[in-house]
Structure formats: C-alpha cells, structure tokens
Coordinates of C-alpha atoms and ligand atoms in Angstrom, one line a residue:
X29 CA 0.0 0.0 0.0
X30 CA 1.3 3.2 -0.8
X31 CA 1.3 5.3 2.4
X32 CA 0.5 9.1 2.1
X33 CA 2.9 10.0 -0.7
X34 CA 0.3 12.5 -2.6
X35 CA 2.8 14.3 -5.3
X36 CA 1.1 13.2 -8.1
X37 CA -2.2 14.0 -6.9
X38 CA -1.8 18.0 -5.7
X39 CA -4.7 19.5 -7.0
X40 CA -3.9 22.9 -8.2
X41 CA -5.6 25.5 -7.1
X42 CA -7.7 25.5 -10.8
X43 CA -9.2 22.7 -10.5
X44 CA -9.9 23.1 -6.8
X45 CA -12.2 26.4 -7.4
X46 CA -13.7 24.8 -10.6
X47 CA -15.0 22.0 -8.4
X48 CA -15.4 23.1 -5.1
X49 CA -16.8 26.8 -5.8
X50 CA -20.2 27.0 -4.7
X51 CA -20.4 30.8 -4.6
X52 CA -20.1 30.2 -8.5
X53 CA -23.8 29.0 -8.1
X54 CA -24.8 32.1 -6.4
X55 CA -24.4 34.1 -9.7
X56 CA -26.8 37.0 -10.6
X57 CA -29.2 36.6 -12.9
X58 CA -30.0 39.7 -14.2
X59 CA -26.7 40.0 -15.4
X60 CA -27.2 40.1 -19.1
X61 CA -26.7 36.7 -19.6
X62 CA -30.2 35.6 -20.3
X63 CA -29.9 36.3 -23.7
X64 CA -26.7 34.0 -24.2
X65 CA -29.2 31.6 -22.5
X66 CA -31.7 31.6 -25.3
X67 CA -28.9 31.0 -27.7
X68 CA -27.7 28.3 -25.6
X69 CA -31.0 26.5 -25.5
X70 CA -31.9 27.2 -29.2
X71 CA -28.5 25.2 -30.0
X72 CA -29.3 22.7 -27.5
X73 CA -32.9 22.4 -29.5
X74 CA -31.7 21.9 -32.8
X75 CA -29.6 18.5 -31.8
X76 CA -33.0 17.4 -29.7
X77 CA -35.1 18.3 -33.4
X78 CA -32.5 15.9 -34.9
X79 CA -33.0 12.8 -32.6
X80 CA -36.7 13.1 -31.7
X81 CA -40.1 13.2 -34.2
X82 CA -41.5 16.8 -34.7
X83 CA -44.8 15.4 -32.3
X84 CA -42.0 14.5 -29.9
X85 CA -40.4 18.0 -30.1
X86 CA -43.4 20.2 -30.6
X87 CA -45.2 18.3 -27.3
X88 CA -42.2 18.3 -24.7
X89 CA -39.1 20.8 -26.1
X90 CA -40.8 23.5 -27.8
X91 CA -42.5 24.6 -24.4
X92 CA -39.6 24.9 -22.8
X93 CA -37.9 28.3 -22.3
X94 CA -34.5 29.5 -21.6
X95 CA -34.3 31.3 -18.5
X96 CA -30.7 32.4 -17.3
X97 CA -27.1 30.9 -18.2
X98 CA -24.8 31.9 -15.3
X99 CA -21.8 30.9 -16.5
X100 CA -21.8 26.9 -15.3
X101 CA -25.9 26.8 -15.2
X102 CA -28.7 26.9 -17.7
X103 CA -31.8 27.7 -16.0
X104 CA -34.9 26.5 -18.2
X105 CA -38.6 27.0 -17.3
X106 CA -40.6 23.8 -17.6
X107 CA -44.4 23.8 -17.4
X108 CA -44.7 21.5 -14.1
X109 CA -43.8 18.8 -12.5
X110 CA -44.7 16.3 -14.1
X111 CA -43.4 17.6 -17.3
X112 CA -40.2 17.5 -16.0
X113 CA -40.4 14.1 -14.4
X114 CA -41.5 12.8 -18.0
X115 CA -38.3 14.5 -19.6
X116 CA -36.2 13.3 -17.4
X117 CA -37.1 9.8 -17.8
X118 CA -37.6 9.3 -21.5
X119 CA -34.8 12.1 -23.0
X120 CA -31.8 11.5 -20.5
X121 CA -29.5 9.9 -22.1
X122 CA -30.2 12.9 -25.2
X123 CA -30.9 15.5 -22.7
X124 CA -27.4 15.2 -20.9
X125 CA -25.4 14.6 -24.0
X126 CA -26.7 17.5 -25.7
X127 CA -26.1 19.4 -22.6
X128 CA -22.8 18.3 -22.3
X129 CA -21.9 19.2 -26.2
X130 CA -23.4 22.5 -26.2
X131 CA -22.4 23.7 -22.8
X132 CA -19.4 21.8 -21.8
X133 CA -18.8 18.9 -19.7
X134 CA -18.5 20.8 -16.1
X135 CA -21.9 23.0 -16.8
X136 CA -25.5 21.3 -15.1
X137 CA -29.3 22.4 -16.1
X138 CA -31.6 23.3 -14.2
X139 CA -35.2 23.2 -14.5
X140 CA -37.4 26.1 -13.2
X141 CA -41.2 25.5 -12.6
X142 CA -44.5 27.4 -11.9
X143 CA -45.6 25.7 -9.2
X144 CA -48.5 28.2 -7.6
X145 CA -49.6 31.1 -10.5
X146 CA -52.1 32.5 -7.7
X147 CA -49.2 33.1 -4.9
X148 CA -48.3 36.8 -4.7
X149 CA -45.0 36.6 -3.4
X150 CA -42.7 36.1 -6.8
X151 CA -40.7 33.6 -5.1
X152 CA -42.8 31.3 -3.9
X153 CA -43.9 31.0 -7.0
X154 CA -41.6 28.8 -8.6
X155 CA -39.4 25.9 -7.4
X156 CA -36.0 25.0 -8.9
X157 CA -35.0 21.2 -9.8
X158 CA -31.3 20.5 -11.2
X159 CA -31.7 18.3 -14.0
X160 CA -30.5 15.0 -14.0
X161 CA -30.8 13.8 -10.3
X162 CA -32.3 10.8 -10.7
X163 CA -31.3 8.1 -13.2
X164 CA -33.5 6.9 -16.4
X165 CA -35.9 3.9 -14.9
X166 CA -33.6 1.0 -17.1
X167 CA -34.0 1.2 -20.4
X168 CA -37.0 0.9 -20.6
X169 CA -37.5 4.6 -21.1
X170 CA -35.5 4.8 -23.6
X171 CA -36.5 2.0 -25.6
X172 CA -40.2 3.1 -26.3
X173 CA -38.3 6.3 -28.2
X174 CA -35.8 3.9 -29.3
X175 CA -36.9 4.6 -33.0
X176 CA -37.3 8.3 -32.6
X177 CA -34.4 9.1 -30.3
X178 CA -30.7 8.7 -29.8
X179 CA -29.3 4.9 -30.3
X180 CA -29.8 2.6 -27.4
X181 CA -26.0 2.4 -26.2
X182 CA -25.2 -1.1 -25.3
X183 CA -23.6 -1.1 -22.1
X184 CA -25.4 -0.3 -19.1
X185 CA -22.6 0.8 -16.6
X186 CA -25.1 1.2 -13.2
X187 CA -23.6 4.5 -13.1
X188 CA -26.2 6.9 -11.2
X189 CA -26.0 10.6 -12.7
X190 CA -26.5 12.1 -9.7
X191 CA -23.5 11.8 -8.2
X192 CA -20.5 13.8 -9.5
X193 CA -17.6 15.5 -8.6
X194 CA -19.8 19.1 -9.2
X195 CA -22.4 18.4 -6.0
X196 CA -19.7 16.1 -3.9
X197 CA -18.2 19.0 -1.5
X198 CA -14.5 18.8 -0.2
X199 CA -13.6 19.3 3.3
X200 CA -10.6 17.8 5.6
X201 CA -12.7 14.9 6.7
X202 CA -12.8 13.8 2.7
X203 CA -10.0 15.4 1.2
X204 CA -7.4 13.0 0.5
X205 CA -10.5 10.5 -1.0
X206 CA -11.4 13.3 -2.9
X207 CA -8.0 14.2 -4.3
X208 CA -7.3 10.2 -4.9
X209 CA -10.8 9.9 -6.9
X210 CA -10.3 13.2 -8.6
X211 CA -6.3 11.6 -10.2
X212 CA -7.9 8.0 -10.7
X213 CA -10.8 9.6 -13.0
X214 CA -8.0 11.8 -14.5
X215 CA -6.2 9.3 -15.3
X216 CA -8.2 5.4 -15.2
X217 CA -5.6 2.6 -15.1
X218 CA -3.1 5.1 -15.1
X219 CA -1.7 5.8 -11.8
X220 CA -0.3 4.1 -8.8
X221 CA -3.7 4.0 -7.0
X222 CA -5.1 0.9 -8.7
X223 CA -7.1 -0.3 -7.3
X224 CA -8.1 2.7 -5.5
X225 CA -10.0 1.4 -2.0
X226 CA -12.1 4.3 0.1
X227 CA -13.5 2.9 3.4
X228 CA -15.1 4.9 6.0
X229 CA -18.8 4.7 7.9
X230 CA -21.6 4.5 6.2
X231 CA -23.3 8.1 4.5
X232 CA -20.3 9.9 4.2
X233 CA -20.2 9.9 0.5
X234 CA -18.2 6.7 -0.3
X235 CA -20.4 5.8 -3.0
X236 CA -21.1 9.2 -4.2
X237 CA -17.0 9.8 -4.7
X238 CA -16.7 6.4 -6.5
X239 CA -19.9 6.9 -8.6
X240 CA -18.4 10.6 -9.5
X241 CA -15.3 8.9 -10.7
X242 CA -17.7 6.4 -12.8
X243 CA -19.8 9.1 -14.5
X244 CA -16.4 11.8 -15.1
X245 CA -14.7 8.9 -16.9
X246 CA -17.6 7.3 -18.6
X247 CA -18.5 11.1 -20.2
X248 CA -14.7 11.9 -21.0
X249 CA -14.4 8.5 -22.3
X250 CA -17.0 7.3 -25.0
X251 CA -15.6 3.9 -25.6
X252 CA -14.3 3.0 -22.2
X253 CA -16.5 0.4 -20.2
X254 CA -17.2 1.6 -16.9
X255 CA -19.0 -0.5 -14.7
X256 CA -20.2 0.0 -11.2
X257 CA -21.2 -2.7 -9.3
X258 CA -21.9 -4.1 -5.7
X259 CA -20.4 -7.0 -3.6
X260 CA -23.6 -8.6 -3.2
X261 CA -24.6 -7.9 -6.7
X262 CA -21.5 -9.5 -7.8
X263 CA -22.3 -12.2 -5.8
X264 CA -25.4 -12.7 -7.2
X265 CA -24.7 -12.3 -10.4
X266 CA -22.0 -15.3 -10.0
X267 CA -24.9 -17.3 -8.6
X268 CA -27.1 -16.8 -11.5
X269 CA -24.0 -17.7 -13.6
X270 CA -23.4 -20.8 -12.1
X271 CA -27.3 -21.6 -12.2
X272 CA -27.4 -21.2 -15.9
X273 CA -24.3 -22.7 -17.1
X274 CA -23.1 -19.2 -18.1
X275 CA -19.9 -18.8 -15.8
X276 CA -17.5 -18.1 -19.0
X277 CA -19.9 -15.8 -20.2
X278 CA -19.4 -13.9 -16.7
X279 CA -15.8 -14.1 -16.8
X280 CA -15.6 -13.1 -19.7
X281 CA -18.1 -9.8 -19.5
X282 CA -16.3 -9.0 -16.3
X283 CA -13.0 -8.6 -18.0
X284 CA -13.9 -6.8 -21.1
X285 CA -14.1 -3.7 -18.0
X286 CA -12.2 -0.9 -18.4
X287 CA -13.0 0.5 -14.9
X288 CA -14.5 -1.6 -12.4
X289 CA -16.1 -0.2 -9.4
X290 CA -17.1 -2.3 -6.6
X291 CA -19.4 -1.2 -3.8
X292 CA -19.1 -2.4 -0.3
X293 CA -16.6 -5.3 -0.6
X294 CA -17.2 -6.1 3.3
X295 CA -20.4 -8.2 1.8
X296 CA -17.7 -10.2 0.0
X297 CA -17.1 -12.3 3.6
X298 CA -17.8 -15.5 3.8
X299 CA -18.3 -16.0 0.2
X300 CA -15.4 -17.9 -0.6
X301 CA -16.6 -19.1 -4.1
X302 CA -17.4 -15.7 -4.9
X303 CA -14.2 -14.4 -3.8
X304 CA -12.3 -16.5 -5.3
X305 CA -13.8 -15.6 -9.0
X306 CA -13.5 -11.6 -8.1
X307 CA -9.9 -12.4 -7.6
X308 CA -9.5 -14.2 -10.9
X309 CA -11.1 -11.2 -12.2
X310 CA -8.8 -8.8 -10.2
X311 CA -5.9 -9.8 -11.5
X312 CA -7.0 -10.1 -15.0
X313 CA -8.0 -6.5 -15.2
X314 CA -4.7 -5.2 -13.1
X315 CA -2.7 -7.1 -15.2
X316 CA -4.5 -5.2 -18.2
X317 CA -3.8 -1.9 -16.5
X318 CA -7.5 -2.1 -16.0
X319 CA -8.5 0.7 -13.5
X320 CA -10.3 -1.2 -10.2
X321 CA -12.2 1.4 -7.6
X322 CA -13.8 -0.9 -4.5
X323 CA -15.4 0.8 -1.0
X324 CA -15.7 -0.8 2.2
X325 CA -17.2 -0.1 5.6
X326 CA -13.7 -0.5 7.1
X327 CA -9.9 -0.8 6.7
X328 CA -9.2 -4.1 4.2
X329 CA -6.9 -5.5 7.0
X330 CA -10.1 -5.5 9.1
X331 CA -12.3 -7.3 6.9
X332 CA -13.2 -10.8 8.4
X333 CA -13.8 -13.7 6.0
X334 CA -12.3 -12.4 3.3
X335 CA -9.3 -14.6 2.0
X336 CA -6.1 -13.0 2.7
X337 CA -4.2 -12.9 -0.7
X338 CA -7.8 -10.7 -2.2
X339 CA -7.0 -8.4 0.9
X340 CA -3.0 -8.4 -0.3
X341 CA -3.9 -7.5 -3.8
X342 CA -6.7 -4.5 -2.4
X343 CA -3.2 -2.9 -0.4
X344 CA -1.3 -2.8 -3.9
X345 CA -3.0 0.6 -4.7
X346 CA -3.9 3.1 -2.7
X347 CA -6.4 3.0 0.7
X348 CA -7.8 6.0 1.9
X349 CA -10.5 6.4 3.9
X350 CA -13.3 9.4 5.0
X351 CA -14.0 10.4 8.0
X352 CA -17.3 12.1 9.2
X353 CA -17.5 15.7 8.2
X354 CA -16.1 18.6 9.9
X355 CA -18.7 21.3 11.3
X356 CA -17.3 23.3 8.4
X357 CA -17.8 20.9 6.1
X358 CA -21.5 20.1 7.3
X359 CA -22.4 23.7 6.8
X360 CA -20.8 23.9 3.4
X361 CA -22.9 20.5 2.6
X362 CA -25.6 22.2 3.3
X363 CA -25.2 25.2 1.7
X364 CA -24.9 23.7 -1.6
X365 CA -27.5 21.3 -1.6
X366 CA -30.1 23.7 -0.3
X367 CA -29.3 25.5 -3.5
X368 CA -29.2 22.9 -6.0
X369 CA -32.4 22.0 -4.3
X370 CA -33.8 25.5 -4.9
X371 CA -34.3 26.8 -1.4
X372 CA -32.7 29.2 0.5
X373 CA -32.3 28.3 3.9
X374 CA -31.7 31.1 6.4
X375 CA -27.9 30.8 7.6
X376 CA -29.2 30.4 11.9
X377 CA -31.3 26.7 10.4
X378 CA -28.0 25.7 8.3
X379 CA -25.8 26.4 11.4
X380 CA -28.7 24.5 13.9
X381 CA -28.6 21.5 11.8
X382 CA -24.8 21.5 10.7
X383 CA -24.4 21.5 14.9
X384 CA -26.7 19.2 16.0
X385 CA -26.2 16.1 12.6
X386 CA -22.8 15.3 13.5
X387 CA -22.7 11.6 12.1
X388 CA -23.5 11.2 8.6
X389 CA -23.7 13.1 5.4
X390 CA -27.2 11.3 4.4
X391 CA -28.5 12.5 7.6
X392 CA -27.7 15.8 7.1
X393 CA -29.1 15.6 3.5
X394 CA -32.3 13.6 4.9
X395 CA -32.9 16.6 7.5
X396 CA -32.6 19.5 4.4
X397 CA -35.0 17.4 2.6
X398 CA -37.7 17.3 5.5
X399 CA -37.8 20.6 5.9
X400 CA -37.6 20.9 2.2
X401 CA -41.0 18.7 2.4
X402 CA -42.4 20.6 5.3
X403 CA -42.2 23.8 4.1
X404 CA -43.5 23.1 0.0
X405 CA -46.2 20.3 1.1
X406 CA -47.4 21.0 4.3
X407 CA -46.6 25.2 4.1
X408 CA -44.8 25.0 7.2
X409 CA -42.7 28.2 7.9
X410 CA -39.1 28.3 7.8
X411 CA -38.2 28.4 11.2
X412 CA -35.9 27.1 13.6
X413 CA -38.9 25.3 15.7
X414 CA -39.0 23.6 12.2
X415 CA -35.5 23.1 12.0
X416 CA -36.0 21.3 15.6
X417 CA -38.9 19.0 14.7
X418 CA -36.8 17.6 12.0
X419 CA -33.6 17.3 13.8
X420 CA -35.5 15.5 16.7
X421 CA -37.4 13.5 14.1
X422 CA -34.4 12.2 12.6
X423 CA -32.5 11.1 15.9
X424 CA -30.5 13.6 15.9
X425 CA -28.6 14.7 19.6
X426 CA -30.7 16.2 21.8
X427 CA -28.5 19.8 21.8
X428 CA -26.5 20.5 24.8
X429 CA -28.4 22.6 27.8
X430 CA -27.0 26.2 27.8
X431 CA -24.3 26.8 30.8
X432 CA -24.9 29.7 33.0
X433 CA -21.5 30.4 32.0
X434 CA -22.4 30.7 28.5
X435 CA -25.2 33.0 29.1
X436 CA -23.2 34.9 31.2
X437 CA -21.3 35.6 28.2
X438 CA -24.0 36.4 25.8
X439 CA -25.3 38.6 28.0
X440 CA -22.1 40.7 29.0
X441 CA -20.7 40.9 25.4
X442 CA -24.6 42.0 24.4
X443 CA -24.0 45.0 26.8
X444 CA -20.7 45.6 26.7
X445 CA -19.9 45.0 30.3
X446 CA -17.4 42.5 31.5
X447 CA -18.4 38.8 33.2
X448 CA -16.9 40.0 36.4
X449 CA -18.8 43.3 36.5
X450 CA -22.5 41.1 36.5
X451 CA -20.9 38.7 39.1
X452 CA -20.6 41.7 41.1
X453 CA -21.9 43.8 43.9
X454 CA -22.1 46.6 41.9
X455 CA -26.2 48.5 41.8
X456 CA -25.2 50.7 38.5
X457 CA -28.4 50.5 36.5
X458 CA -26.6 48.6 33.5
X459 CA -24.7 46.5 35.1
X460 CA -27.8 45.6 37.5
X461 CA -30.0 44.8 34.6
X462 CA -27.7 42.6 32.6
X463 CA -27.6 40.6 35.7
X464 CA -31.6 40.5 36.1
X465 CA -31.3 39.6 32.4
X466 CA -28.6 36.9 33.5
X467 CA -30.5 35.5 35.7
X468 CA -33.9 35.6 33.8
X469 CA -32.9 33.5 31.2
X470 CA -30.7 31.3 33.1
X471 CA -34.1 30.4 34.9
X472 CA -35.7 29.7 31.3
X473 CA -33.1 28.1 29.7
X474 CA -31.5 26.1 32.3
X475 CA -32.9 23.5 34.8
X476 CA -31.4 25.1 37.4
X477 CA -32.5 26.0 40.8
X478 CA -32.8 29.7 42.1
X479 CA -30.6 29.0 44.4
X480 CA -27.7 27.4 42.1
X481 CA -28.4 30.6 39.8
X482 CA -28.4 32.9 42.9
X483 CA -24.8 31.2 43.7
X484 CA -23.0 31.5 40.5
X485 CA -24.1 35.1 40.5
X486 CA -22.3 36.3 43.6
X487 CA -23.5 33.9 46.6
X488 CA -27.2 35.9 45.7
X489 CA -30.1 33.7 47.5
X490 CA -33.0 32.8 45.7
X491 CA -35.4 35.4 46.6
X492 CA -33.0 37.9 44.7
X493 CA -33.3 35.5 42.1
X494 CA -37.3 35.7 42.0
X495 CA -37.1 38.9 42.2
X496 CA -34.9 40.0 38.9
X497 CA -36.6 37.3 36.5
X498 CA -39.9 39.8 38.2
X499 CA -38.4 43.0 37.3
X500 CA -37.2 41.6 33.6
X501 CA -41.0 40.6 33.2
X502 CA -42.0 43.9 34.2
X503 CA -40.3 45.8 31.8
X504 CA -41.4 44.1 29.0
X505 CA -44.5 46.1 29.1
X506 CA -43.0 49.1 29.3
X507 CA -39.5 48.9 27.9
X508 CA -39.6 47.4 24.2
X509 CA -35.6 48.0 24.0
X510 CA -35.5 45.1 26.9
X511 CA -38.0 42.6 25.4
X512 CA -35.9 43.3 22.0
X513 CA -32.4 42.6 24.2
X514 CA -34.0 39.6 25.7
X515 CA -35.2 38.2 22.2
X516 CA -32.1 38.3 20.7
X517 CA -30.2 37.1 23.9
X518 CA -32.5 33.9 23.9
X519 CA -32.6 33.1 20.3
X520 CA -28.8 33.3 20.0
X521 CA -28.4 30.7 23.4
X522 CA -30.9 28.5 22.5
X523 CA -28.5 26.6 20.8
X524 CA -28.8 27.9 17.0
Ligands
ADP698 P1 -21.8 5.9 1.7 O1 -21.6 5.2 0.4 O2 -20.4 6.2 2.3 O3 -22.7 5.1 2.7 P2 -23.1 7.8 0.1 O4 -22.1 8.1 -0.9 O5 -24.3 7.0 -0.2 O6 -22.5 7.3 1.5 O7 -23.6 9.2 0.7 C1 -24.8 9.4 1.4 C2 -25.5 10.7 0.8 O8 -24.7 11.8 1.2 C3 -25.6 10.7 -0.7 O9 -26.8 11.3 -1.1 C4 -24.4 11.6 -1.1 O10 -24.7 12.3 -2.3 C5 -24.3 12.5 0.1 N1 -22.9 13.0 0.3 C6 -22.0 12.3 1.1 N2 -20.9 13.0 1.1 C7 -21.1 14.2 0.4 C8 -20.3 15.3 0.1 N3 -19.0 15.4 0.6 N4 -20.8 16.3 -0.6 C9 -22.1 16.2 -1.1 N5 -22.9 15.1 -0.8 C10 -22.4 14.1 -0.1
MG699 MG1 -22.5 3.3 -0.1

C-alpha cells in the first residue's frame, strides 16, 4: 500500500475552485446573460429536433424556455412537474449529451417551474430542480423512443447521474478520498492508485466519490466500459451464472471492464466461491492496467472472511479512507445542496442543523430534505422550531443545555460589560439589569435551581433570584428596548 505519498495528486488550485466553488452558483441573474441563455438552449434544441419526431419535439421541447445561463448553469422554465419528471425519464440519455456538447462537460441544467400562478410573493412561486438527479428507470425509457431518439447504447454501466464531482463538497474529513478519486478519474488505469479502495462509515459519501469517478470517466471517455457494481450484486450475479451454465460468459463480460467499481466489498465475507472468481477477475483486469475502484465499511486488513491474498492485492493501490465531516464541512454540505435544491435556507437553520447532525452526510441531507417537504407540502414556515422538529425526528442529539456560563457571556458581550462586572456587587443600573437579564434567562433556559443561579451570580439567594426574573417581566410592558435585548439574547443561546 502506498502510504501518504500524494505528489502526483496536488490539485492545483484550478481545478480546486472549478469543483469546489459553490459561490459560483450564487451568480446573478439579471446579469445580461439571459440572452446568451436563449442562444444556448436554441443550440441545444436543434440537436433534440434531430433525434426526436416533430410530435415529440413540438409536445415536450418547444415549451420549454430559456431562463438564465450563469456561467456553469442553464436555467430553463418547464411547465410542471410532471413535465419535468417525463423528460427526465424518456430524453436522459439525449438531454445530458446535448447538454454536455453545447455547454461543456463541467456546466449542469436546471429546470425552473410554476408551481402556484395564484401566490403573490414572486418567489414562492416557482421551485427549482437541477436536471439529471435521478437516473433513467432501465432502459425501458429509452427503448419506447428507441426509433425516434438517440441509439440505445449497449452497455449499461449502473452508473447513477447524480452523483458527481460538481455536487460532492471537499472538506478535511474527505479530502485526501477526494484528491485520490479526482487523479484516478483523470487518469483510469493510469496511476499508482489501482485499485483505488475508500472505506469509511456509512453516509459519508463513499459511494457518491466512486460513482463521480464512474460518471467523469464514462463522459470523457466514450468507448471505455465503466462499470459499477456491488459486492452482493457480484455475488449474485456469480450465482445466476453458475445456475445457468453461463460462468465463462461472466468471466468473460467481467474482464472486457475498463474501470470496475465495486461497492461495499465487506459483503464479500464469507463468500469464498465468490471471492475467489472476483480475484481471478482482479488480477486479469490489473494485469490489463484495468482501472479497479472498490469501497468498504472499514480498513481491508479489518475485513473478516475475506481470503487474505484478495485483501493483499486490495493494499497494492492506494487505501484511503473518509472520516465524518467537519462542522465546516457540514455547513458547506448544506449550503450547496439547499441550493441545488432551490431553497434558501436562512444561515441560523444551516448552522442549527450542521451542529446538531454530526454523524452522517445522508442524515444531514435527509434533514434538508424534511424541511424541504415541510415547508413546500405542508406550508410549514421556515423556522428554527421547524428546523428542531426535524432534527428530533431524525435522531438527531438532543442539543446540549445552555451553561450559565455561556449565558453569562452572551449577556455581558450584548451590553458591553465585563463577566466579572454582572458577578458583582455593583447596583449601577446597566450592570444591575444585565444581571436580572442573566439571571432571567438562566431560569428559562436552564434546569437550574434559584438557588444554584443565585450562587454562580455572587452567593445571591433565591429570593433575589425571583425577584430579577420579576423586574425583567415587568419591563417588557414598558421597555420594548429590553423585550428586543431579551429576544435576541435567547434566540442566539438556544442553541442555534
Ligand atoms: P456511503 O456510500 O459512504 O454510505 P453515500 O455516498 O451513499 O455514502 O452518501 C450518502 C449521501 O450523502 C448521498 O446522497 C451523497 O450524495 C451525500 N454525500 C455524502 N458526502 C457528500 C459530500 N461530501 N458532498 C455532497 N454530498 C455528499
Ligand atoms: Mg455506499
């Protein structure tokens, strides 16, 4: 196994900000580039007129309109839902390559759609959907167009569009996986990381990365056979093999790969058969200078049942593994996939959920997606209490109780007074209210007794306690400038 020695994988800086830039999403779009936008799209349309019948066009292109082209992102207004849904599954495979050919392989679409004509406020009107999330049904799809549209390509690689390199965010807790995938798809077969193995929990992106790696080489490469697969479905395919008398065929299909990528190779324990064909097949395509990718829920070494000269030949390439993400990281996951899903999320919900979903990337992406749900289907507002119902919905850590400390804090640095100066004797009015204040919310936001809070606020019994949370109440109805200070005190503590 080659330990860390990353030379030939240093991203430049480039390529970094081409990937990784998500204020590049943020772009205006009254910039002037709406126009370039319509000539975008009309380009786009005339490959579509060529592979589709005119009732084909006329019914599901020609109502589509170009909306905004921000430099990476056509924006095109569809007429609903389910108009977009149907596009997505028959026209795919043509929709993306056309994309890809007119705009480049690194720019995405995205569909725009009327949702509510009646709503006054202009942006609850629409709702955005990048194209190309969810992969074509089979072929199926494409078949019942097969006359009309593109050709039926032959090879079915079980790559899933949705994940690339564009919507997979870097942070420290992925970035030497990310780095590794980003040289193997560079370069398939081609460097010292074959095969490439990421392991790590599950939901941190481990199929995602190798799926991106899939789908960049299968697009740069039209003739290369990419192929993602699972253990189990491996395994299962073997089985049917067997069953039908069709093992040579197998062998042979599995080594006509150009890059194979294996999913969760931990299911590969215990199957010894099984194991013993995949390493037949390993060394075939290494010895080809086939590219191999393969993920696993933990370190190779560590993988019981699984014969040791198969976990040998996983250590000739490179292991790397991701880690769960980085509060950093969580907030810049959610950043970008609110916007690719189309919603704005205030930046006090992104920081409440990035704090309290610490374990998993799909969690995270699960809770964005409730609230998401909450807020188009059941026109829930876009709170924090929201924010909460999800997290707590999803099992998410029940947040930490505030300290007195803490508030303490808040409350000094919100006044401008020092810790030790509301600890004090001192009776000058300011520093005598942002103790009351102190102690008020102390008394709501902790479980504490009076006479704990009286203590840690200058051996003060409980009566003086009482007393203070009394005068705070009091000036509410007379002092808005206190019921504002207490507001913001208590939304920033309450752990957002
Ligand atoms: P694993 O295979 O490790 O269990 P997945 O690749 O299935 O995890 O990731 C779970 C979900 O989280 C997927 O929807 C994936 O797109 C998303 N995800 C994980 N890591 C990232 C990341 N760094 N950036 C964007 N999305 C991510
Ligand atoms: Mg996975």
């Amino acid at each position: 196994m080659l330990s860390a020695n990353f030379n030939d994988l240093i991203l430049n800086n480039e390529i970094e900000t081409e990937l990784y830039d998500i204020n590049a999403w943020k772009t205006d779009k009254n910039n002037g580039n709406d126009r370039i936008a319509g000539e975008y799209w009309r380009n786009c349309l005339e490959i579509i007129r060529d592979n589709v019948s005119t009732q084909v066009f006329k019914t599901w292109f020609e109502p589509i309109k170009a909306l905004s082209w921000n430099g990476n992102q056509l924006v095109v207004q569809v007429p609903s839902q389910f108009f977009c849904e149907w596009i997505e599954e028959h026209f795919y495979p043509l929709l993306q390559k056309t994309i890809t050919q007119v705009l480049g392989d690194e720019a995405s679409l995205q569909y725009e759609i009327v949702v509510d004509e009646n709503n006054e406020t202009l942006d609850k009107r629409t709702i955005k959907i990048p194209a190309f999330r969810y992969p074509p049904t089979g072929k199926q799809g494409v078949l019942m167009f097969a006359g009309e549209s593109e050709k039926v390509p032959d090879f079915n690689s079980n790559l899933n569009p949705r994940y690339s390199f564009d919507n997979f965010v870097k942070g420290e807790s992925n970035q030497l996986a990310s780095s590794a995938a980003w040289a193997v798809a560079q370069n398939p077969g081609g460097t010292r990381f074959n095969p490439l193995v990421i392991y790590g929990e599950t939901g941190l992106g481990k199929t995602h990365l190798v799926q991106g790696i899939g789908n960049f080489i299968a697009l740069k490469n039209n003739k290369m056979k990419v192929l993602y697969t699972t253990s189990e479905h491996f395994t299962q395919e073997f089985i049917n093999a067997i069953q039908n008398n069709k093992v040579n065929e197998f062998i042979n299909f599995y080594r006509s790969i150009d890059t194979l990528i294996v999913d969760d190779i931990q299911f590969f324990a215990g199957k010894e058969k099984t194991q013993d064909n995949f390493f037949h097949t390993f060394n075939a395509l290494h010895q080809a200078g086939k590219q191999l990718i393969l993920t696993s829920d933990k370190p190779p070494r560590d993988l019981d049942n699984v014969d040791d000269r198969l976990i040998s030949r996983f250590q000739w390439g490179l292991i790397v593994d991701i880690q769960p993400p980085d509060f950093e990281t969580r907030m810049a996951i959610l950043q970008k996939k609110s916007i690719d899903e189309g919603i704005e999320l205030p930046n006090n919900i992104i920081e409440y959920l990035a704090k309290n979903i610490t374990s998993s990337v799909r969690e995270l992406e699960g809770s964005l997606i409730s609230i998401i749900a909450k807020v188009t289907l059941d026109r829930r507002e876009l709170t924090l209490d929201l924010a909460r119902d999800v997290v707590y919905g999803i099992g998410g850590a029940e947040p930490k109780p505030v300290t007195i400390d803490e508030i303490k804090l808040a409350v000094a640095d919100y006044y401008k007074l020092s810790v030790e100066s509301i600890e004090s004797k001192s009776r000058k009015h300011e520093i005598t209210l942002a103790r009351q204040m102190s102690m008020f919310i102390a008394k709501q936001l902790t479980q504490l007794s009076l006479k704990s809070i009286g203590a840690s606020f200058g051996n003060r019994d409980h009566s003086t306690v009482l007393h203070s949370c009394q005068t705070i109440e009091n000036y509410f109805a007379t002092d808005s400038s206190i019921k504002l200070a207490h507001e913001s005190l208590k939304r920033k503590l309450s752990r957002t």
